[in-house]
mmCIF file of C-alpha atoms in Angstrom:
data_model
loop_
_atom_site.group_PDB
_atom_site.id
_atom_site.type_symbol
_atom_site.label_atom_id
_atom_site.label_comp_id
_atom_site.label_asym_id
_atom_site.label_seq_id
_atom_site.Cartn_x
_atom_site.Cartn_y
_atom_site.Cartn_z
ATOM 1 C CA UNK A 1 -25.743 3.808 26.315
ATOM 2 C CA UNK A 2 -24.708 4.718 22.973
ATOM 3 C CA UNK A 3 -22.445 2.096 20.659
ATOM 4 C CA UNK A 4 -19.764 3.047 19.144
ATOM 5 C CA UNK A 5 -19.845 2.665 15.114
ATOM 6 C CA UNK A 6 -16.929 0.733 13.457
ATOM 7 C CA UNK A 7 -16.629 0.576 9.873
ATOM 8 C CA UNK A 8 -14.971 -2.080 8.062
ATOM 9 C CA UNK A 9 -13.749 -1.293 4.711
ATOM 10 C CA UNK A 10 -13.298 -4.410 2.641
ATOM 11 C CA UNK A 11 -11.695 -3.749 -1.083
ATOM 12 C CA UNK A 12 -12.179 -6.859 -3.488
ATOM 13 C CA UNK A 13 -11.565 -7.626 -6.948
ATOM 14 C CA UNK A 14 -12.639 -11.005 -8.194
ATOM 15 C CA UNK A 15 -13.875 -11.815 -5.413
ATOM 16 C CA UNK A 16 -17.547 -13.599 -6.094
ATOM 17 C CA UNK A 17 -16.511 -16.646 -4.231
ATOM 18 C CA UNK A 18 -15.477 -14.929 -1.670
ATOM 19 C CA UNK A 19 -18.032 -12.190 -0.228
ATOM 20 C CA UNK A 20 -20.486 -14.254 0.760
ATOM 21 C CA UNK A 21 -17.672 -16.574 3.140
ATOM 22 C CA UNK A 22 -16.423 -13.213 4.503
ATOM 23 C CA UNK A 23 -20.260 -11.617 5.397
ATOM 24 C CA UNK A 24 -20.664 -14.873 7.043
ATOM 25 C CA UNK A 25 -17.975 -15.616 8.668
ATOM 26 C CA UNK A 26 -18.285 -11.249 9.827
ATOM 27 C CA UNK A 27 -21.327 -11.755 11.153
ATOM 28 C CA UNK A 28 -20.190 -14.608 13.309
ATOM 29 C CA UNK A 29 -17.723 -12.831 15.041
ATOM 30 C CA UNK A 30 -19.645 -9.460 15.092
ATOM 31 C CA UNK A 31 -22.147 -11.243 16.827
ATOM 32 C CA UNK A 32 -20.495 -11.153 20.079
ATOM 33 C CA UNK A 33 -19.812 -7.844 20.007
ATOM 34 C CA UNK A 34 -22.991 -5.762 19.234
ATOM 35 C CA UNK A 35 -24.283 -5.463 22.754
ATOM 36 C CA UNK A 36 -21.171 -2.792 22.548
ATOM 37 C CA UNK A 37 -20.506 -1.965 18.605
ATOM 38 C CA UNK A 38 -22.864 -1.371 16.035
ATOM 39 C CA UNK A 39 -21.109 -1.460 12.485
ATOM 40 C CA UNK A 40 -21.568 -0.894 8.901
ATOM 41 C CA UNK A 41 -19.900 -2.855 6.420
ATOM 42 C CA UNK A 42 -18.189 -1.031 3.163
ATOM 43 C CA UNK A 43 -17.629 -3.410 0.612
ATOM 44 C CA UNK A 44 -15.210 -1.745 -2.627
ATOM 45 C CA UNK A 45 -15.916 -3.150 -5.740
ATOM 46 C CA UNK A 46 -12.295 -1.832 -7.780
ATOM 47 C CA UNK A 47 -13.825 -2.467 -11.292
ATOM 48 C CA UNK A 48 -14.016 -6.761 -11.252
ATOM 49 C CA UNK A 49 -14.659 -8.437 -14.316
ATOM 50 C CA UNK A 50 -16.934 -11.442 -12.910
ATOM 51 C CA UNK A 51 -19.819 -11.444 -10.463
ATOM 52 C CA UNK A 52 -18.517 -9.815 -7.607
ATOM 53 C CA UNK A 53 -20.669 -6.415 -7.515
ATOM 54 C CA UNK A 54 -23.962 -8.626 -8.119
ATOM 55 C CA UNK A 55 -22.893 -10.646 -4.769
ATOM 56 C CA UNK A 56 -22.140 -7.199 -3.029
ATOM 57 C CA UNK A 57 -25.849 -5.855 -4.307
ATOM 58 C CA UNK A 58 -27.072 -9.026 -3.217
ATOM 59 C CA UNK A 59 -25.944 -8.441 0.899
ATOM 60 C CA UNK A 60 -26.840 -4.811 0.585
ATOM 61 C CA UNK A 61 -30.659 -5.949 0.065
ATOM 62 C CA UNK A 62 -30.941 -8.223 2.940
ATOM 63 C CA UNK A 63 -28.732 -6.037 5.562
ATOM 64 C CA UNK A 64 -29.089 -2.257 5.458
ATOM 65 C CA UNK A 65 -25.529 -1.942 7.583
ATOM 66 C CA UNK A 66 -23.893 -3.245 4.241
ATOM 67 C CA UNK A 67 -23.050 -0.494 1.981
ATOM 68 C CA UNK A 68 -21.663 -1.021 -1.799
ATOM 69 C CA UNK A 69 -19.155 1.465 -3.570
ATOM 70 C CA UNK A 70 -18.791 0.368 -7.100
ATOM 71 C CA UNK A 71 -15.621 1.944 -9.008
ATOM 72 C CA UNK A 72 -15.680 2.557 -12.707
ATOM 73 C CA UNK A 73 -13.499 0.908 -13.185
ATOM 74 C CA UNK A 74 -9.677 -1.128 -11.665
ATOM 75 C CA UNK A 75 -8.164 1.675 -10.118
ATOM 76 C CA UNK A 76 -5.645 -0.693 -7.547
ATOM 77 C CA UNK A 77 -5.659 -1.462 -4.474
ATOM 78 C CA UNK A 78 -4.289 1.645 -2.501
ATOM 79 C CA UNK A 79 -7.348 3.611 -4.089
ATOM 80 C CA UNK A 80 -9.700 1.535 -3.809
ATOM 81 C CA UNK A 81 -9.175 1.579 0.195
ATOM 82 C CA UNK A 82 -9.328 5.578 -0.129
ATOM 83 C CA UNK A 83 -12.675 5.178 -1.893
ATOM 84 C CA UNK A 84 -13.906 3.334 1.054
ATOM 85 C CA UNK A 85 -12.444 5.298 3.718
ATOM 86 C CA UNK A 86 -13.908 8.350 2.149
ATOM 87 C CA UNK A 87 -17.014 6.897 2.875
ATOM 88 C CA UNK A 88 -16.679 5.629 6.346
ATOM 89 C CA UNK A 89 -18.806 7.101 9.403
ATOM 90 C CA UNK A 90 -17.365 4.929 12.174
ATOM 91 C CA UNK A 91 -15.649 5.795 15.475
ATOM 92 C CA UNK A 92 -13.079 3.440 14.288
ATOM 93 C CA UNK A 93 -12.125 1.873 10.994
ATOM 94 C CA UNK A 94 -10.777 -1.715 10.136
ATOM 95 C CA UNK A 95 -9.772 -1.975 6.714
ATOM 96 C CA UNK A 96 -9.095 -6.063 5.740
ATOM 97 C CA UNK A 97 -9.046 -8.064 2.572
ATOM 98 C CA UNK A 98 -11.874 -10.156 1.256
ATOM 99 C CA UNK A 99 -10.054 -13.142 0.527
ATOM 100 C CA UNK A 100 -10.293 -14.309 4.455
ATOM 101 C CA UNK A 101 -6.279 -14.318 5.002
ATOM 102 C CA UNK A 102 -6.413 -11.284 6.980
ATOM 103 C CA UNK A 103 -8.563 -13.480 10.009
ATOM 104 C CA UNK A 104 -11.872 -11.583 11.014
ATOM 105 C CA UNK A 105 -11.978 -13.371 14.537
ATOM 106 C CA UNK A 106 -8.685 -10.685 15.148
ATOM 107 C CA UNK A 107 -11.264 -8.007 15.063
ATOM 108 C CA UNK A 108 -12.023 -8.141 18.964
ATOM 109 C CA UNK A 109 -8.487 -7.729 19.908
ATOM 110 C CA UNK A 110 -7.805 -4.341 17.592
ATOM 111 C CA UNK A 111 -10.877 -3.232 19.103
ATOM 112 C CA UNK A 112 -9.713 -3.950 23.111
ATOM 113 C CA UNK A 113 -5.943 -1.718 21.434
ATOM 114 C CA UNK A 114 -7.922 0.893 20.348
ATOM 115 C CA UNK A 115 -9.714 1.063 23.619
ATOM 116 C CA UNK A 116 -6.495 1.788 25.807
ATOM 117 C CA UNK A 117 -6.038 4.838 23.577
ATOM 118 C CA UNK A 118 -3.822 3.926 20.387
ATOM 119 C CA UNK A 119 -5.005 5.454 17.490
ATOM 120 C CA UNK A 120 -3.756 2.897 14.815
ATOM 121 C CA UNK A 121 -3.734 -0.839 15.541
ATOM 122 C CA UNK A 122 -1.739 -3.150 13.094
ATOM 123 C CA UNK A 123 -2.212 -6.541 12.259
ATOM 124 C CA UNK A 124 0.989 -7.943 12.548
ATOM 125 C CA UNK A 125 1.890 -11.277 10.625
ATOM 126 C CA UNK A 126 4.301 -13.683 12.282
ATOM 127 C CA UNK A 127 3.936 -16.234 9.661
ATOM 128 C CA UNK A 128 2.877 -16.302 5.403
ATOM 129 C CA UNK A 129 1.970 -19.271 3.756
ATOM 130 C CA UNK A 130 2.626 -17.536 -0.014
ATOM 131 C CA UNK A 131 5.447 -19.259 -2.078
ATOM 132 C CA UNK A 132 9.243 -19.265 -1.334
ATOM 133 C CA UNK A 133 9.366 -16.897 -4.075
ATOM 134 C CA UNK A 134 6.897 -14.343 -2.769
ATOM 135 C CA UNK A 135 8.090 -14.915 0.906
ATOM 136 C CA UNK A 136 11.775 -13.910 0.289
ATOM 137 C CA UNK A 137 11.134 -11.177 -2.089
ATOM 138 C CA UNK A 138 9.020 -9.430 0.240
ATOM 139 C CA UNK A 139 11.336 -10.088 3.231
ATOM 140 C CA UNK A 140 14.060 -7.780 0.555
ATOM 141 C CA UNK A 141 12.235 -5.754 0.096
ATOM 142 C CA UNK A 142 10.842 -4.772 3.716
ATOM 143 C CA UNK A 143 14.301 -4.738 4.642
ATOM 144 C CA UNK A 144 15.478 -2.921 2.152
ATOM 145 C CA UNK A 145 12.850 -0.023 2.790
ATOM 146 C CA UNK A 146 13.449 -0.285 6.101
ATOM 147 C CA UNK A 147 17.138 0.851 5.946
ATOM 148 C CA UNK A 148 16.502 3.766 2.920
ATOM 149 C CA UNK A 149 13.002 5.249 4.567
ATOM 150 C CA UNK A 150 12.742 8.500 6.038
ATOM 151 C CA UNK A 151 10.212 7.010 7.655
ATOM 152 C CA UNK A 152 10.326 3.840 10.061
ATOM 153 C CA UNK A 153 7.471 1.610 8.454
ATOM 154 C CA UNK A 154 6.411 -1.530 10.629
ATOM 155 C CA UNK A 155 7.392 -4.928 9.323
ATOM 156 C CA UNK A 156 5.001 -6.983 8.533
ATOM 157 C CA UNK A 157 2.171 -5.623 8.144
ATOM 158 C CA UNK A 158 -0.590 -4.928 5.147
ATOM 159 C CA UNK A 159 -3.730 -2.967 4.993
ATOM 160 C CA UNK A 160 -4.980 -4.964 7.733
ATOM 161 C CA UNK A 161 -5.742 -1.982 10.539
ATOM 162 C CA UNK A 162 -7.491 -0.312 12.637
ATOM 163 C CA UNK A 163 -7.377 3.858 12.453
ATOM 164 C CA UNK A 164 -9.410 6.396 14.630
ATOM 165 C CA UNK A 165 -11.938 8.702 13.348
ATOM 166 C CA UNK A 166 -9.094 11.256 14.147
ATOM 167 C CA UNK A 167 -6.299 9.532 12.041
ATOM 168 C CA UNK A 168 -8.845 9.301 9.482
ATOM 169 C CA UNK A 169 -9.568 12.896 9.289
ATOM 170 C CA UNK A 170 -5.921 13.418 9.345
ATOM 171 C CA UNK A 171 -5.290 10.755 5.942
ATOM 172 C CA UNK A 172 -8.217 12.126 4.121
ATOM 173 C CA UNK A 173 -6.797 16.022 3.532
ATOM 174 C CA UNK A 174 -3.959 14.441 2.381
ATOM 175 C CA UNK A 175 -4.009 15.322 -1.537
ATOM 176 C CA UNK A 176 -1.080 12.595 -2.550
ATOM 177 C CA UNK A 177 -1.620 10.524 -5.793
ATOM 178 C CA UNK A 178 0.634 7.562 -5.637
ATOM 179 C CA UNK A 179 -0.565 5.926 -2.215
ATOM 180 C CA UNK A 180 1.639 3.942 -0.335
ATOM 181 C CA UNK A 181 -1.334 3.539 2.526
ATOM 182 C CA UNK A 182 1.019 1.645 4.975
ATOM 183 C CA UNK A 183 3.899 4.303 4.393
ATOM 184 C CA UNK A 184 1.161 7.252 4.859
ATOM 185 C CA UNK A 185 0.008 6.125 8.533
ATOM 186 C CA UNK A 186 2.958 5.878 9.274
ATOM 187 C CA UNK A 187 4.601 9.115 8.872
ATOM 188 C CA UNK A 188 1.544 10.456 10.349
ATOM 189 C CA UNK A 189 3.302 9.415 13.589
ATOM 190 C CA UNK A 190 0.180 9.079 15.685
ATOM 191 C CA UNK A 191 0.340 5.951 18.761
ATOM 192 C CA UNK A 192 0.113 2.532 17.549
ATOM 193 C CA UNK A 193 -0.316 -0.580 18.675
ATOM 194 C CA UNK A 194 0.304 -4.595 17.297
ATOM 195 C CA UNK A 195 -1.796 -7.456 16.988
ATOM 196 C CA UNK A 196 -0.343 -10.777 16.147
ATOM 197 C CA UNK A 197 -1.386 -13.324 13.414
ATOM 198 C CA UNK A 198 -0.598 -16.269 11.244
ATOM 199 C CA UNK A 199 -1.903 -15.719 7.899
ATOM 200 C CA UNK A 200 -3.972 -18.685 6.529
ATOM 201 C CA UNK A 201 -4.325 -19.380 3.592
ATOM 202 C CA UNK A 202 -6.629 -18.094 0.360
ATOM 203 C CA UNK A 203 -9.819 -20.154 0.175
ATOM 204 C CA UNK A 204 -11.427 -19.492 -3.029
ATOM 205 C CA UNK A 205 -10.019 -17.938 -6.521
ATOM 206 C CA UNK A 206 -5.905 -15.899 -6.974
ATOM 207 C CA UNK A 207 -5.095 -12.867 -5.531
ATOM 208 C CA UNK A 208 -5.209 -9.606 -7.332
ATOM 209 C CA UNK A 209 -2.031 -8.816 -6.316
ATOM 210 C CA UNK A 210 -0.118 -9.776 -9.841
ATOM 211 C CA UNK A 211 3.972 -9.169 -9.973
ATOM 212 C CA UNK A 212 2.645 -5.738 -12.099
ATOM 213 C CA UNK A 213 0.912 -4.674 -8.935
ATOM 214 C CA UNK A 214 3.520 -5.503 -6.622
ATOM 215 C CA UNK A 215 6.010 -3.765 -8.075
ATOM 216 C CA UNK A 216 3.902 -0.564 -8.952
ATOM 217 C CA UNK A 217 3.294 -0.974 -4.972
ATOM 218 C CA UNK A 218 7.213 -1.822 -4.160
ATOM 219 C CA UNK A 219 8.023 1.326 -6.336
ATOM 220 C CA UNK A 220 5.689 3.459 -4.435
ATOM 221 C CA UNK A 221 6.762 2.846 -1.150
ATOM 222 C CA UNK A 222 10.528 3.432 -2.078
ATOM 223 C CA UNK A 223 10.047 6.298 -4.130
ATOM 224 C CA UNK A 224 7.546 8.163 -1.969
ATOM 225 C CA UNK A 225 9.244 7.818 1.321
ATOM 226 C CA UNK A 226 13.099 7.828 0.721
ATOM 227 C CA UNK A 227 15.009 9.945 -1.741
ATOM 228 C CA UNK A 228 18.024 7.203 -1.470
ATOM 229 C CA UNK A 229 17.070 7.047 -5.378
ATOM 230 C CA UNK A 230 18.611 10.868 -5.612
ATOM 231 C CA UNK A 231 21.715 9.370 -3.427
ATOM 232 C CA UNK A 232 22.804 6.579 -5.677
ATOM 233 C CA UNK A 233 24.064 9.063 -8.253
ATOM 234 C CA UNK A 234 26.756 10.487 -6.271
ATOM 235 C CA UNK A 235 27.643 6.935 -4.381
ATOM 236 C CA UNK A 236 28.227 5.938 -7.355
ATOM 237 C CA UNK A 237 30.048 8.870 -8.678
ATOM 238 C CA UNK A 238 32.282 9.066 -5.941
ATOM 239 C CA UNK A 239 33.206 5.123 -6.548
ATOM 240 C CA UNK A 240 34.092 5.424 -9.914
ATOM 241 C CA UNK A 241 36.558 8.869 -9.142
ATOM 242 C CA UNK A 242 38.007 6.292 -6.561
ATOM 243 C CA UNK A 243 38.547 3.453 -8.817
ATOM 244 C CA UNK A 244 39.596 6.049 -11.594
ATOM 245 C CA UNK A 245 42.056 7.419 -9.590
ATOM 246 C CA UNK A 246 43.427 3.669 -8.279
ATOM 247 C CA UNK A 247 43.666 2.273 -11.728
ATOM 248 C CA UNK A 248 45.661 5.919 -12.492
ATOM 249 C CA UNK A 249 48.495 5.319 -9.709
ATOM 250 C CA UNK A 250 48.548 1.785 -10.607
ATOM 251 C CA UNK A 251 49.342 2.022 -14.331
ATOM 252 C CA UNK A 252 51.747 5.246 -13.443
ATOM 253 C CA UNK A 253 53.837 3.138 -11.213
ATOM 254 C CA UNK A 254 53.409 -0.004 -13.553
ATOM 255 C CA UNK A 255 54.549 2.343 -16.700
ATOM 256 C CA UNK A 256 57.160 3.633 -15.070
ATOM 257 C CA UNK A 257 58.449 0.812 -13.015
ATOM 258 C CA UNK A 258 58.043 -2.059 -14.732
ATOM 259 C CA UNK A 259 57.571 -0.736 -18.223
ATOM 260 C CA UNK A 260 54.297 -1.800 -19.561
ATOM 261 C CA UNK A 261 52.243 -1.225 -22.032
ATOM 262 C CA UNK A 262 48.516 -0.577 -21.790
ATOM 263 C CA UNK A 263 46.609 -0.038 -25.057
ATOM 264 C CA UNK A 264 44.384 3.138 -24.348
ATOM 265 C CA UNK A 265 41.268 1.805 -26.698
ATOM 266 C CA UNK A 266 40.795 -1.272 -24.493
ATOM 267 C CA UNK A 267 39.908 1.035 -21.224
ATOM 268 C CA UNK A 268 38.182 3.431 -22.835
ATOM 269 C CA UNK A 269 35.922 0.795 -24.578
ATOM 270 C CA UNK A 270 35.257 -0.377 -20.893
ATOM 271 C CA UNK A 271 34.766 2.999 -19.358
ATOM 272 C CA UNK A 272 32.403 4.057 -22.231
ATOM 273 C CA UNK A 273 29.931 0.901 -21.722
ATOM 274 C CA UNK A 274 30.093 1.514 -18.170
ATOM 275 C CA UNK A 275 29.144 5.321 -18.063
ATOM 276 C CA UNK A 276 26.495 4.225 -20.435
ATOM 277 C CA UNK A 277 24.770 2.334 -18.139
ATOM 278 C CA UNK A 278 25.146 4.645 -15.319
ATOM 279 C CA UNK A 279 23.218 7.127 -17.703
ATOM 280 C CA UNK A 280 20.372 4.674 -18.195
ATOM 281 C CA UNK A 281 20.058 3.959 -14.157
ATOM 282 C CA UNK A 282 19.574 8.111 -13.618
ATOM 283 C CA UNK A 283 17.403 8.407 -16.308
ATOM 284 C CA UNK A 284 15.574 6.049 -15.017
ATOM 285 C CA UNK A 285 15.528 7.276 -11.021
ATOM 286 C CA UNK A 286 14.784 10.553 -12.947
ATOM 287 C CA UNK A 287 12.066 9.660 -14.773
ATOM 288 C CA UNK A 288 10.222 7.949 -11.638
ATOM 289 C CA UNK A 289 10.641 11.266 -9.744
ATOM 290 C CA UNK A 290 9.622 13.047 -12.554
ATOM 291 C CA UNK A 291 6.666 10.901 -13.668
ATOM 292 C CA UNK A 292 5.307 11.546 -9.532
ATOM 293 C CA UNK A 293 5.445 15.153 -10.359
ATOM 294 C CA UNK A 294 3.358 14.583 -13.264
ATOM 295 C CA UNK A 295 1.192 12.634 -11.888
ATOM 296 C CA UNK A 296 0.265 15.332 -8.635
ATOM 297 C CA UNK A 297 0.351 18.515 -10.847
ATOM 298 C CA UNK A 298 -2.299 16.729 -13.370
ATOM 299 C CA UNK A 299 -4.793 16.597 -10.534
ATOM 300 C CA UNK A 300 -6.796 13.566 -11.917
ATOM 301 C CA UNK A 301 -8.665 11.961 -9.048
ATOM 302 C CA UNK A 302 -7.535 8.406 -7.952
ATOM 303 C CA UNK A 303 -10.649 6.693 -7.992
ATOM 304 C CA UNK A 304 -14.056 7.231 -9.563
ATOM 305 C CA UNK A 305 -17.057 6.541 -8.014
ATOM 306 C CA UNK A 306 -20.360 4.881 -10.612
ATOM 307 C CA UNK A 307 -22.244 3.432 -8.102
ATOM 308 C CA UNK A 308 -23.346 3.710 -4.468
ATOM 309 C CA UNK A 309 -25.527 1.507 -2.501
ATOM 310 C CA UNK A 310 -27.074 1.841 1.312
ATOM 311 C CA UNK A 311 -24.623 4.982 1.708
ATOM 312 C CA UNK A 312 -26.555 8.410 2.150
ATOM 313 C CA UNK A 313 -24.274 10.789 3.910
ATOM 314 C CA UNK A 314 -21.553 12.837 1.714
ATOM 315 C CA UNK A 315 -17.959 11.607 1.724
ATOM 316 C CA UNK A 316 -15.954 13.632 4.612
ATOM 317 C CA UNK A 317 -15.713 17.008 3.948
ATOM 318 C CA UNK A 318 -12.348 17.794 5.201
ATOM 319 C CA UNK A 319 -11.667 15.284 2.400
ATOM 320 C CA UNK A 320 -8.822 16.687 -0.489
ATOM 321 C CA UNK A 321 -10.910 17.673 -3.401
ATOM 322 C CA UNK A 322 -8.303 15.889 -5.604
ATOM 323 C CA UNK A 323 -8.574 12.584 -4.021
ATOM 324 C CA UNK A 324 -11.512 11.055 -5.738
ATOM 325 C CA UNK A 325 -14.405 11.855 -8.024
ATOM 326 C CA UNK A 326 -17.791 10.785 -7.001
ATOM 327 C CA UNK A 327 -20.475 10.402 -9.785
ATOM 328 C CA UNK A 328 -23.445 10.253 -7.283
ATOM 329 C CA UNK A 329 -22.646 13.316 -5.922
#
């Protein structure tokens, strides 16, 4: 009988302390699954400053299944991933952190989803042990996507996944610059599925994930699946006409009732501040939308490639062109 191949795509930046706890730890669990599964092990260096590639080199000499994609240099997280997935052979792929908070000994379970047919399996977390700050700020902010999306994105969930070869196929002709990964399978709309976890917490080192990243990531999700952004303007517009026209029968029937006096300099100093910053919020939305147009019509690839170790076969070849550049190739 032949076994299926599952790839696991594992991006990490600073992660030296880390990779050899995860192979470990992988090879653990994997063990009671290769009388079915065979596997091959894609470890994404995105451009770390400390030892992290040397540990990577160091695995891909003593198993062949572990393959090494070095990036030029930090690229992000969402590209990074790509750069591995164009590189994946497997019947199925998991993509998961190195860090050990997204729990290898789930693997099993995605694997049994995938088997009744779904072609994407989430890892769902029911708990997070990050900060207060962190914890509530993302709970916003899922929310808050979740009621301005196009798209319905599941709740909480991260990269953690499993995707057919199919779905795969499907992601990789997509030519799209500024990845929101989680947002992309999703509007794919193929069957999913959910496994449950608590999400420990990080063993060794920070995460890479600063409040810069976040953010860039926040923005991307909004901006690329919900053109609420585009709405605001004419909320907004239609709120002030309302209020304009209020305050209008107000001081009519106060001027002509009762007589008062309203010096005109006072609420045109107000209404000129105002409309002021109104200008700067649409500049702004503008210049988001705008900069995303940039950004796809200068074609630049979102990753590059310098290094490639224990992988021989060509990235996918249904893969967009514009997606990433490959320096081996």
């Amino acid at each position: 009988m032949n076994k299926k191949l599952i790839s696991f795509v594992v991006p990490a930046y600073r992660e030296e302390k880390n990779i050899s706890l995860f192979y470990d730890e992988f090879k653990k669990t994997f063990a009671d699954l290769e009388g079915k599964y065979d596997y091959e092990l894609i470890f994404v260096n995105d451009g770390s400053p400390d030892e992290t590639w040397e540990e990577i080199l160091r695995l891909c000499e003593i198993d062949t299944n572990v393959k090494g994609i070095n990036l030029s240099r930090n690229f992000g997280h969402q590209a990074a991933l790509t750069a591995g997935y164009t590189n994946a052979s497997g019947d199925a792929i998991i993509s998961m952190d190195a860090d050990l908070q997204d729990p290898i000994s789930l693997i099993e379970k995605m694997l049994e989803e995938w088997e009744k047919g779904f072609e994407i399996v989430y890892a769902r977390r029911t708990n997070r042990n990050d900060n207060w700050l962190k914890k509530y700020t993302a709970l916003l902010y899922y929310r808050l996507l979740a009621n301005i999306s196009e798209t319905q994105i599941p709740r909480n969930v991260g990269d953690f996944r499993l995707i057919s070869q199919k779905v795969l196929k499907t992601f990789l002709q997509l030519p799209e610059k500024d990845r929101y990964i989680r947002g992309i399978f999703a509007w794919l709309g193929y069957s999913y599925s959910f496994v449950d976890f608590d999400r420990p917490e990080r063993i060794h080192g920070e995460t890479g994930y600063t409040w810069k990243k976040m953010w860039k990531l926040a923005t991307d999700g909004i901006l690329n699946f919900s053109t609420f952004p585009l709405k605001i303007g004419l909320i907004l517009g239609v709120i002030m006409m309302l209020l304009s026209f209020g305050f209008f029968v107000y001081v009519t029937i106060d001027f002509f009732v009762r007589d008062t006096y309203y010096p005109l300099y006072k609420w045109l100093t107000i209404g000129m501040f105002g409309f002021m910053g109104l200008q700067f919020i649409f500049m702004w939305i503008l210049g988001e939308y705008i900069g995303r147009i940039y950004n796809e019509t200068r074609n630049r690839p979102i990753f590059i490639i310098s290094e490639k170790i224990n992988i021989n076969k060509k990235p996918h070849e249904n893969t967009s062109k514009s997606v990433g550049f490959d320096a081996e190739l």
